[in-house]
Amino acid sequence: MISSQTTMKGSMLQIADLDVVFGTGRMRVDAVKGVSFAVAPGESFGLVGESGSGKSTILRAVCGLAPVAAGRIAVDGAAVTNPRSQTFYRTVQMVFQDPYGSLHPRHTVDQILAEPLAIHGLGNTEERIVATLKDVGLGPSFRFRYPHQLSGGQRQRVAIARALILEPKILLLDEPTSALDASVQAEVLNLLDRLRRERGLTYVLVSHDLAVVAYLCERLLVMRHGETVEETTAAALRAGTVASDYARTLIAASRGFSRGEPVAQPAGIAAQ
Amino acid sequence: MTGKPLLEVENLKVRFHLRTGTVEAVRGLSFTLGRERLGIVGESGSGKSQTGRAILGLTPPPGEVRADRLVFDGTDLLTAPRRTLRALRGGRMTMVMQDPKFSLNPVMTIGEQIVEAYRAHRKAGRAEARDKAFAMLEAVKMRNPARVFSLYPHEVSGGMGQRAMIAMMLVTDPDLLIADEPTSALDVTVQMEVLRILDELVGARGMGLIFISHDLKLVSSFCDRVLVMYAGRVVEEMSAGALARARHPYTQGLMRCLPTLAADVRPLPTLLRDPTWAG
Ligand SMILES: Nc1ncnc2c1ncn2[C@@H]1O[C@H](COP(=O)(O)OP(=O)(O)OP(=O)(O)O)[C@@H](O)[C@H]1O
Ligand SMILES: Nc1ncnc2c1ncn2[C@@H]1O[C@H](COP(=O)(O)OP(=O)(O)OP(=O)(O)O)[C@@H](O)[C@H]1O
Ligand SMILES: [Mg+2]
Ligand SMILES: [Mg+2]
């Protein structure tokens, strides 16, 4: 097992003492405060925690899309460059939390999937597009639709397809199945699990669904208010042997809605 | 259900004529809603969002909406004059969209949007509307309501965007709220807090709630009744607590596909879709 203390060598992705700050004065927010973790090649790592705790910001920081105030980010043993290189995007692809915003509104699904192939000089465009759409459970009839002509889950699958089509080594997945019904979610999770085994892909997965995280990841970080609450394992999630009160609260609350008393919140969690 | 229904929908159809053919998004949907929590679950693309949009008059062009009956609290939505509809929609009937960050106005702060929504439907001064907006942001458990008030939609997290949209849709005290995947980006503890607010509005104020979600566990524990949609139609209707004992093979299959913390089944079971389900 790899711990956060592992040196850059041997990690596919390493994040050390990351700080991200937005705004100044009254509007300043320390979105990420001193977060560190390392992900080995072929490993899958989860980020869970409070809404607004900085999970998406960490993924965006890896892609050079967030104002990093301090810390180091290394991919495959080398510190990332600013701006990120072409090779970076061949290696790292991200599925954004808001598929609507990340898909060009005036491009068809076909154009959306063809563009990265053209940028990176990959051939067999037609075949790759049809095969990748099939992987995410969309038939060829969707190829010439625009994003606004799709349902929420169909859009999310197009965003996943766009990331997969370049066959990257690292996939950053931000709530990739949150808009999918259980059957399509199962198909996408199986696909991601299979791709990881077959191609040795490395994942960082953000999800509020602990069962999804336990299915896809070996280890995870529990976050709150920009900070790490604890680093734990999928096995500990399943066994309920997590260390922090906050993680225990998350597990308890994931059993469904109850009209009884609110789940006891550890001190300091209740919103001010 | 007591008294006359809040909403009656009979044989609702939504179609899109595209160059490549016609998409039948909703194909003859009927249901009534009382002052209760009605869940709608169903496959991705089965017409859940388009059903909600049609009721609110938000079907995007060139979509075509037909129905035999569409009545909200005694008002016939098919024949009512535009003015009446404008007053109802966004005021007494509101909808939390599935993509909140992209349904919010990108060039206006979250706070201003809530203030504007309130003032469009209530005679209120700016100060009162501001107070009301603040209270709503607090109610949906924003950590720092004052900061969120001044942020633009692209500056909030996924879950904060969802809560901002919920705040905006509740600020007018609606009688009917259609919530399309309203908590899909929320961590489970904040999700419970937000559901508690909706629950209270239904229980104490008698609001009618249509709760669209793919989260079966949540729907079965939170809602009173559930409609299961498949390919634009309702294939099964039952009390929410009975979801685990569903009869339709699609619904049964859905329940089995869920990953759980209790058991590590790999690969996850998937559904073999039977063309006859689409009817
Ligand atoms: N462009 C921005 N400008 C200002 N603040 C921002 C910006 N982007 C993010 N933030 C702030 O950073 C904090 C963390 O946001 P982030 O999106 O990383 O949260 P998250 O953990 O992904 O939450 P969720 O689960 O709700 O998606 C929030 O307070 C958010 O308002
Ligand atoms: N503007 C449009 N033009 C053409 N087809 C559309 C349009 N909007 C939606 N559709 C199609 O209508 C069908 C129903 O869409 P809807 O958004 O209601 O699905 P949904 O049940 O909400 O799915 P999801 O769970 O994925 O959000 C889908 O097959 C979708 O592709
Ligand atoms: Mg996020
Ligand atoms: Mg939808």
XYZ file of C-alpha atoms and ligand atoms in Angstrom:
615
model
C 0.000 0.000 0.000
C 1.194 3.494 -0.863
C 1.045 6.289 1.684
C 1.118 10.034 1.181
C 4.727 10.052 2.275
C 5.830 8.109 -0.805
C 8.364 10.024 -2.839
C 7.453 11.305 -6.287
C 9.092 8.267 -7.829
C 6.660 5.396 -8.136
C 3.538 7.580 -8.015
C 1.443 8.231 -11.091
C 0.001 11.348 -9.495
C 1.309 13.125 -6.448
C -0.088 16.157 -4.700
C 1.858 17.665 -1.822
C 0.800 20.457 0.558
C -1.619 21.949 -1.950
C -3.207 25.304 -1.136
C -5.793 26.957 -3.379
C -7.124 30.432 -2.570
C -9.962 32.289 -4.331
C -10.709 35.980 -3.861
C -9.327 38.517 -1.406
C -10.471 40.305 1.750
C -14.027 39.555 2.786
C -14.452 37.331 -0.277
C -11.296 35.281 0.317
C -11.819 31.572 0.616
C -9.138 29.004 1.282
C -10.710 26.306 -0.867
C -7.904 23.770 -0.376
C -5.617 23.838 2.658
C -2.471 21.707 2.782
C -3.852 18.637 1.055
C -1.451 15.789 0.155
C -1.957 12.398 -1.430
C -0.244 10.073 -3.892
C -1.785 7.618 -6.320
C 0.200 4.626 -7.627
C 0.007 3.538 -11.279
C -3.157 1.492 -11.793
C -4.567 2.597 -8.469
C -7.889 4.331 -7.967
C -8.195 7.013 -5.315
C -11.385 8.607 -3.992
C -12.207 12.100 -2.719
C -15.335 12.412 -0.605
C -16.637 15.019 1.791
C -18.749 18.043 2.415
C -20.260 20.048 -0.431
C -17.891 22.975 -1.067
C -14.937 21.285 0.658
C -12.584 21.654 -2.312
C -12.838 18.291 -4.087
C -13.486 19.659 -7.579
C -10.921 22.387 -6.960
C -8.214 19.754 -6.373
C -8.980 18.079 -9.700
C -9.079 21.438 -11.462
C -5.733 22.369 -9.871
C -4.174 19.222 -11.362
C -5.339 20.426 -14.796
C -4.027 23.945 -14.223
C -7.524 25.389 -13.868
C -7.388 26.677 -10.280
C -5.255 29.384 -8.621
C -2.656 27.278 -6.773
C -1.172 29.320 -3.918
C 1.314 26.702 -2.716
C 2.261 23.063 -3.066
C 3.517 20.635 -5.675
C 1.774 18.541 -8.316
C 3.647 15.783 -10.146
C 2.442 13.448 -12.885
C 4.387 10.263 -13.557
C 7.287 11.512 -11.444
C 7.661 14.933 -13.098
C 6.391 18.260 -11.799
C 3.687 19.677 -14.075
C 4.532 22.681 -16.259
C 2.604 25.947 -16.506
C 0.734 26.063 -18.812
C 0.167 22.308 -19.103
C 1.756 20.663 -22.161
C 0.139 18.670 -24.987
C 1.613 15.514 -23.451
C -0.118 16.369 -20.175
C -3.532 16.224 -21.850
C -2.639 12.943 -23.575
C -1.796 11.552 -20.123
C -4.489 13.223 -18.006
C -8.143 13.676 -18.923
C -10.887 15.045 -16.738
C -14.634 14.444 -16.617
C -16.099 17.631 -15.175
C -18.876 17.740 -12.602
C -21.071 19.919 -14.827
C -21.105 18.183 -18.190
C -23.291 20.940 -19.633
C -20.639 23.558 -19.072
C -17.806 21.457 -20.416
C -19.452 20.483 -23.713
C -19.375 23.032 -26.535
C -23.039 24.063 -26.987
C -22.830 24.491 -30.767
C -20.929 21.284 -31.497
C -22.609 17.968 -32.172
C -21.630 14.902 -30.161
C -19.663 13.821 -33.227
C -17.665 17.067 -33.322
C -17.134 16.978 -29.568
C -15.553 13.522 -29.815
C -13.641 14.182 -33.069
C -11.923 17.318 -31.798
C -9.539 15.731 -29.254
C -8.653 13.041 -31.798
C -7.730 15.710 -34.357
C -5.720 17.765 -31.845
C -3.644 14.743 -30.890
C -3.339 13.424 -34.443
C -5.134 10.136 -33.836
C -6.675 8.354 -36.820
C -9.666 6.028 -37.244
C -11.923 8.854 -36.073
C -15.158 7.234 -37.201
C -14.464 3.842 -35.623
C -13.225 5.317 -32.363
C -16.294 7.551 -32.009
C -18.784 4.764 -32.608
C -16.917 2.338 -30.313
C -16.553 4.857 -27.479
C -20.218 5.875 -27.663
C -21.151 2.210 -27.483
C -18.919 1.825 -24.400
C -20.996 4.433 -22.564
C -24.298 2.968 -23.740
C -25.197 5.517 -26.424
C -26.260 4.311 -29.869
C -25.033 5.919 -33.108
C -28.301 7.885 -33.365
C -26.874 10.296 -30.765
C -23.869 11.252 -32.908
C -25.503 14.220 -34.582
C -27.340 15.646 -31.573
C -26.303 18.824 -29.769
C -25.748 18.817 -25.978
C -29.054 20.627 -25.322
C -30.891 17.860 -27.192
C -29.760 15.240 -24.675
C -31.009 14.245 -21.250
C -28.798 14.925 -18.218
C -27.480 11.380 -18.093
C -26.864 11.256 -21.848
C -24.787 14.450 -21.561
C -22.791 12.996 -18.710
C -22.026 9.932 -20.816
C -20.825 12.109 -23.713
C -18.444 13.825 -21.279
C -17.134 10.432 -20.131
C -16.748 9.318 -23.750
C -14.742 12.429 -24.595
C -12.288 11.685 -21.785
C -11.996 7.991 -22.668
C -11.520 8.454 -26.409
C -7.917 9.676 -25.992
C -7.027 6.592 -23.938
C -5.290 8.652 -21.234
C -3.275 7.072 -18.394
C -4.917 9.124 -15.658
C -8.621 9.887 -15.496
C -9.902 12.553 -13.114
C -13.592 11.798 -12.603
C -15.797 14.384 -10.877
C -19.130 12.799 -9.922
C -19.131 10.803 -13.186
C -22.284 8.826 -12.424
C -24.316 11.286 -10.341
C -26.821 11.941 -13.163
C -27.156 8.313 -14.221
C -29.877 5.877 -13.288
C -28.813 2.708 -11.488
C -28.614 0.558 -14.620
C -26.500 2.981 -16.647
C -24.393 3.720 -13.566
C -23.654 0.006 -13.212
C -22.614 -0.162 -16.871
C -20.304 2.848 -16.546
C -18.781 1.584 -13.277
C -18.156 -1.836 -14.817
C -16.574 -0.177 -17.846
C -14.275 1.967 -15.681
C -13.339 -1.046 -13.547
C -12.564 -3.136 -16.646
C -10.546 -0.402 -18.374
C -8.461 0.006 -15.278
C -7.627 -3.685 -15.162
C -7.016 -4.003 -18.912
C -5.073 -0.793 -19.496
C -3.675 -0.134 -16.032
C -5.387 3.273 -15.845
C -5.096 5.450 -12.756
C -8.212 7.186 -11.425
C -9.031 9.952 -9.023
C -12.766 9.819 -8.357
C -14.896 12.440 -6.627
C -18.251 11.132 -5.486
C -20.676 11.662 -2.669
C -21.880 8.091 -3.067
C -19.774 6.041 -0.683
C -20.794 2.753 -2.315
C -19.568 4.029 -5.689
C -16.257 5.090 -4.123
C -15.876 1.725 -2.382
C -16.591 -0.051 -5.654
C -14.009 1.817 -7.723
C -11.327 2.916 -5.249
C -8.865 1.258 -2.887
C -8.109 4.340 -0.818
C -9.796 7.690 -0.290
C -9.494 11.065 1.340
C -12.339 12.416 3.464
C -12.490 16.216 3.226
C -14.246 19.019 5.032
C -13.813 22.765 4.688
C -10.761 22.528 2.411
C -8.921 20.177 4.721
C -8.210 16.484 4.992
C -10.240 14.876 7.763
C -8.668 11.476 7.242
C -7.167 9.186 4.639
C -8.823 5.800 4.745
C -9.535 2.687 2.707
C -12.532 1.232 0.914
C -12.244 -1.753 3.247
C -12.605 0.533 6.285
C -15.659 2.187 4.688
C -17.264 -1.196 4.175
C -16.415 -2.410 7.663
C -17.353 0.910 9.277
C -13.925 1.135 10.898
C -13.116 4.695 9.782
C -11.222 6.852 12.281
C -13.102 10.177 12.326
C -16.544 11.090 13.622
C -17.202 12.938 10.369
C -16.597 9.847 8.204
C -18.830 7.839 10.534
C -21.559 10.460 10.129
C -21.260 10.193 6.352
C -21.639 6.422 6.496
C -24.670 6.704 8.789
C -26.352 9.326 6.598
C -25.876 7.217 3.456
C -28.401 4.661 4.704
C -31.304 6.773 3.406
C -33.666 9.476 4.671
C -35.153 9.134 8.127
C -37.960 11.254 9.562
C -36.590 10.800 13.069
C -34.045 12.973 14.820
C -31.315 14.434 12.605
C -28.181 12.290 12.531
C -25.980 13.522 15.366
C -23.415 15.918 13.912
C -19.936 16.011 15.402
C -19.113 19.414 16.860
C -18.283 22.074 14.304
C -20.055 20.493 11.353
C -23.377 22.272 11.679
C -23.225 25.181 9.270
C -22.610 28.492 11.004
C -54.646 12.000 -0.552
C -57.250 14.455 0.723
C -59.409 16.933 -1.165
C -59.029 17.671 -4.842
C -55.652 17.099 -6.430
C -53.161 19.913 -6.763
C -52.069 18.799 -10.200
C -53.751 16.624 -12.810
C -51.855 15.361 -15.835
C -53.611 13.270 -18.440
C -52.036 11.790 -21.558
C -49.081 14.162 -21.676
C -46.956 13.946 -24.815
C -43.727 15.776 -25.599
C -42.135 15.483 -29.044
C -39.119 16.944 -30.771
C -39.012 16.996 -34.551
C -35.359 16.850 -35.541
C -33.846 16.654 -39.009
C -32.818 13.098 -38.199
C -36.322 12.070 -37.104
C -38.821 12.615 -34.323
C -37.872 12.061 -30.681
C -40.855 11.031 -28.570
C -39.634 12.149 -25.167
C -42.916 11.656 -23.269
C -45.550 9.322 -24.697
C -48.877 9.590 -22.918
C -48.171 10.147 -19.237
C -50.986 10.436 -16.685
C -50.884 11.061 -12.949
C -52.374 13.214 -10.223
C -50.533 14.882 -7.382
C -51.855 15.833 -3.986
C -50.071 17.676 -1.223
C -47.550 14.859 -1.034
C -44.089 13.739 -2.118
C -44.256 11.967 -5.461
C -41.029 10.375 -6.662
C -40.257 9.841 -10.341
C -37.500 7.370 -11.120
C -36.548 5.804 -14.407
C -33.944 5.228 -16.992
C -31.709 7.979 -18.290
C -33.578 9.501 -21.242
C -36.977 8.138 -20.173
C -38.592 11.586 -20.136
C -38.474 12.601 -16.468
C -37.024 16.076 -17.003
C -39.160 16.760 -20.060
C -42.267 15.884 -18.019
C -41.322 18.470 -15.378
C -40.475 21.078 -17.979
C -43.762 20.573 -19.842
C -45.764 21.179 -16.642
C -43.826 24.386 -16.018
C -44.092 25.494 -19.675
C -40.321 25.228 -20.080
C -40.180 22.824 -23.006
C -37.326 24.036 -25.217
C -38.140 24.836 -28.838
C -38.949 23.124 -31.167
C -40.554 20.794 -28.625
C -44.282 20.201 -28.972
C -46.469 19.554 -25.902
C -49.892 17.879 -26.066
C -52.149 16.716 -23.270
C -55.790 15.842 -22.715
C -55.698 17.583 -19.377
C -53.148 19.680 -17.495
C -54.738 21.341 -14.476
C -53.002 23.051 -11.559
C -55.185 23.849 -8.529
C -58.238 24.489 -10.693
C -56.428 26.406 -13.451
C -56.348 24.753 -16.870
C -52.744 25.260 -17.965
C -53.606 24.406 -21.573
C -56.093 27.240 -22.046
C -55.240 29.820 -19.379
C -54.203 33.273 -20.633
C -50.471 34.007 -20.741
C -50.704 36.471 -17.863
C -52.203 33.875 -15.561
C -49.527 31.369 -16.547
C -46.724 33.849 -15.984
C -48.026 34.595 -12.522
C -48.277 30.907 -11.625
C -45.044 29.635 -13.104
C -42.015 30.746 -11.151
C -44.283 31.779 -8.257
C -46.790 29.168 -7.115
C -45.198 26.459 -9.287
C -41.407 26.269 -9.495
C -38.795 23.815 -10.725
C -35.278 23.039 -9.586
C -33.421 22.142 -12.790
C -31.134 19.180 -13.205
C -28.236 21.413 -14.339
C -28.633 24.245 -11.847
C -25.395 26.041 -12.599
C -26.409 26.361 -16.235
C -30.003 27.259 -15.503
C -28.865 30.159 -13.327
C -28.063 33.480 -14.978
C -24.271 33.492 -15.463
C -23.865 37.275 -15.251
C -25.850 37.897 -12.083
C -24.826 37.031 -8.528
C -26.633 34.223 -6.722
C -28.070 36.684 -4.200
C -29.409 39.083 -6.825
C -31.114 36.196 -8.619
C -32.918 35.106 -5.478
C -33.901 38.714 -4.729
C -35.234 39.087 -8.259
C -37.184 35.815 -8.124
C -38.809 36.968 -4.904
C -39.686 40.442 -6.124
C -41.119 39.125 -9.390
C -43.847 37.358 -7.435
C -44.179 39.247 -4.160
C -44.729 42.941 -3.538
C -41.611 43.573 -1.517
C -38.910 46.214 -1.131
C -35.262 45.472 -1.800
C -34.334 45.269 1.874
C -37.047 42.752 2.665
C -36.147 40.683 -0.394
C -32.471 40.709 0.606
C -33.294 39.496 4.091
C -35.450 36.779 2.648
C -32.675 35.700 0.225
C -30.155 35.561 3.068
C -32.508 33.485 5.170
C -32.984 31.046 2.297
C -29.226 30.666 1.734
C -28.847 29.958 5.432
C -31.708 27.480 5.366
C -29.997 25.425 2.646
C -26.902 25.178 4.874
C -24.478 27.394 3.018
C -21.373 27.722 5.174
C -21.027 31.433 4.503
C -24.306 32.882 3.161
C -22.902 36.415 2.878
C -20.110 35.262 0.581
C -22.366 33.009 -1.490
C -24.812 35.920 -1.927
C -22.138 37.836 -3.867
C -20.774 34.927 -5.933
C -21.531 34.275 -9.600
C -22.760 30.798 -10.595
C -19.343 29.750 -11.973
C -17.777 30.524 -8.600
C -19.780 28.043 -6.553
C -19.288 24.294 -6.206
C -21.683 21.782 -7.780
C -23.565 21.230 -4.551
C -23.636 24.942 -3.710
C -25.195 25.583 -7.134
C -27.879 23.016 -6.403
C -28.638 24.584 -3.048
C -28.689 28.086 -4.570
C -31.278 26.910 -7.082
C -33.337 25.263 -4.334
C -33.203 28.522 -2.339
C -34.371 30.463 -5.386
C -37.236 28.081 -6.098
C -38.456 28.038 -2.496
C -38.240 31.766 -1.839
C -41.677 32.380 -3.357
C -43.320 29.755 -1.084
C -44.581 27.642 -4.006
C -47.536 25.277 -3.756
C -45.913 22.927 -6.246
C -42.203 22.253 -6.464
C -40.737 20.028 -9.159
C -37.239 19.090 -8.070
C -35.138 17.421 -10.784
C -32.242 15.551 -9.144
C -32.061 18.338 -6.554
C -29.539 16.692 -4.259
C -27.384 14.642 -6.651
C -24.300 16.804 -5.982
C -24.703 17.016 -2.209
C -22.806 15.031 0.362
C -25.121 12.830 2.366
C -25.255 14.956 5.522
C -26.100 18.206 3.701
C -28.513 16.207 1.535
C -30.418 15.094 4.638
C -30.674 18.700 5.850
C -32.037 19.886 2.509
C -34.522 17.009 2.347
C -35.707 17.889 5.825
C -36.618 21.387 4.577
C -38.607 19.961 1.659
C -40.220 17.432 3.972
C -41.385 20.185 6.319
C -42.830 22.239 3.472
C -44.914 19.273 2.374
C -45.906 18.241 5.887
C -46.508 21.651 7.475
C -47.434 23.907 4.544
C -49.058 21.352 2.264
C -46.766 21.889 -0.691
C -46.918 19.284 -3.471
C -43.521 17.892 -4.404
C -42.451 16.011 -7.514
C -39.064 14.551 -6.693
C -37.157 13.299 -9.747
C -34.212 11.167 -8.754
C -32.188 8.157 -9.779
C -31.374 7.458 -6.137
C -33.726 4.579 -5.371
C -32.741 4.283 -1.738
C -33.472 7.942 -1.207
C -36.780 7.890 -3.069
C -38.009 4.838 -1.174
C -37.170 6.407 2.187
C -38.263 9.986 1.403
C -41.285 9.886 -0.924
C -44.877 8.742 -0.421
C -45.490 7.351 -3.899
C -43.272 6.561 -6.881
C -43.799 6.521 -10.626
C -41.336 4.429 -12.578
C -40.786 5.708 -16.117
C -39.424 3.823 -19.070
C -39.202 5.142 -22.634
C -41.583 8.055 -22.058
C -44.250 6.138 -20.143
C -45.094 5.100 -16.609
C -44.463 1.367 -16.337
C -45.217 1.024 -12.635
C -46.708 3.059 -9.805
C -46.478 2.090 -6.143
C -46.079 3.359 -2.625
C -42.447 4.365 -2.112
C -41.855 1.925 0.713
C -42.768 -0.930 -1.623
C -40.026 -0.095 -4.144
C -37.942 -3.053 -2.986
C -40.858 -5.347 -3.844
C -41.454 -3.863 -7.309
C -43.122 -6.093 -9.891
C -41.940 -4.662 -13.198
C -38.726 -6.341 -14.405
C -37.201 -2.920 -15.152
C -37.759 -1.717 -11.570
C -36.588 -5.019 -10.103
C -33.497 -4.876 -12.297
C -32.754 -1.302 -11.189
C -32.671 -2.317 -7.547
C -30.152 -5.069 -8.257
C -27.748 -2.781 -10.175
C -26.833 -0.659 -7.165
C -23.399 -1.004 -5.629
C -23.579 -1.291 -1.838
C -21.185 -0.928 1.059
C -22.392 -4.244 2.457
C -21.365 -6.487 -0.447
C -18.639 -6.159 -3.075
C -20.278 -7.673 -6.154
C -18.083 -7.397 -9.254
C -19.002 -6.820 -12.022
C -22.247 -5.140 -10.980
C -25.371 -6.745 -12.414
C -26.703 -4.779 -15.385
C -30.057 -4.752 -17.129
C -30.930 -6.629 -20.246
C -33.530 -4.284 -21.691
C -36.500 -5.984 -23.239
C -37.904 -4.070 -26.254
C -41.449 -4.920 -25.116
C -40.973 -2.676 -22.028
C -41.123 0.369 -24.316
C -44.627 -0.760 -25.324
N -13.882 30.473 -9.501
C -14.113 30.558 -8.194
N -14.188 31.755 -7.573
C -14.420 31.844 -6.247
N -14.595 30.794 -5.436
C -14.534 29.577 -5.994
C -14.297 29.383 -7.388
N -14.299 28.051 -7.644
C -14.536 27.443 -6.462
N -14.667 28.347 -5.468
C -14.938 28.071 -4.051
O -14.098 27.041 -3.594
C -14.775 26.236 -2.635
C -14.613 24.766 -3.002
O -15.343 24.491 -4.184
P -15.316 23.063 -4.896
O -16.055 23.221 -6.167
O -13.919 22.568 -4.967
O -16.137 22.179 -3.854
P -16.539 20.631 -3.931
O -15.890 19.934 -2.787
O -16.283 20.103 -5.295
O -18.101 20.713 -3.630
P -19.360 19.950 -4.304
O -19.366 18.592 -3.702
O -20.524 20.778 -3.846
O -19.170 19.967 -5.789
C -16.207 26.761 -2.593
O -16.363 27.576 -1.475
C -16.348 27.568 -3.861
O -17.244 28.648 -3.713
N -34.222 19.503 -27.097
C -34.309 18.205 -27.408
N -34.337 17.769 -28.672
C -34.428 16.472 -28.972
N -34.511 15.479 -28.070
C -34.490 15.832 -26.789
C -34.393 17.196 -26.371
N -34.387 17.223 -25.026
C -34.476 15.952 -24.608
N -34.535 15.110 -25.670
C -34.670 13.644 -25.623
O -35.857 13.328 -24.919
C -35.685 12.146 -24.141
C -36.140 12.414 -22.724
O -35.264 13.365 -22.133
P -35.313 13.766 -20.592
O -34.337 14.875 -20.428
O -36.707 14.011 -20.170
O -34.755 12.421 -19.921
P -34.585 12.082 -18.370
O -35.530 11.000 -18.034
O -34.653 13.334 -17.581
O -33.100 11.465 -18.353
P -31.868 11.698 -17.350
O -32.109 10.810 -16.184
O -30.686 11.213 -18.170
O -31.790 13.142 -17.038
C -34.196 11.774 -24.255
O -34.040 10.667 -25.080
C -33.535 12.995 -24.851
O -32.466 12.639 -25.693
Mg -17.543 19.569 -6.834
Mg -33.234 14.450 -16.625
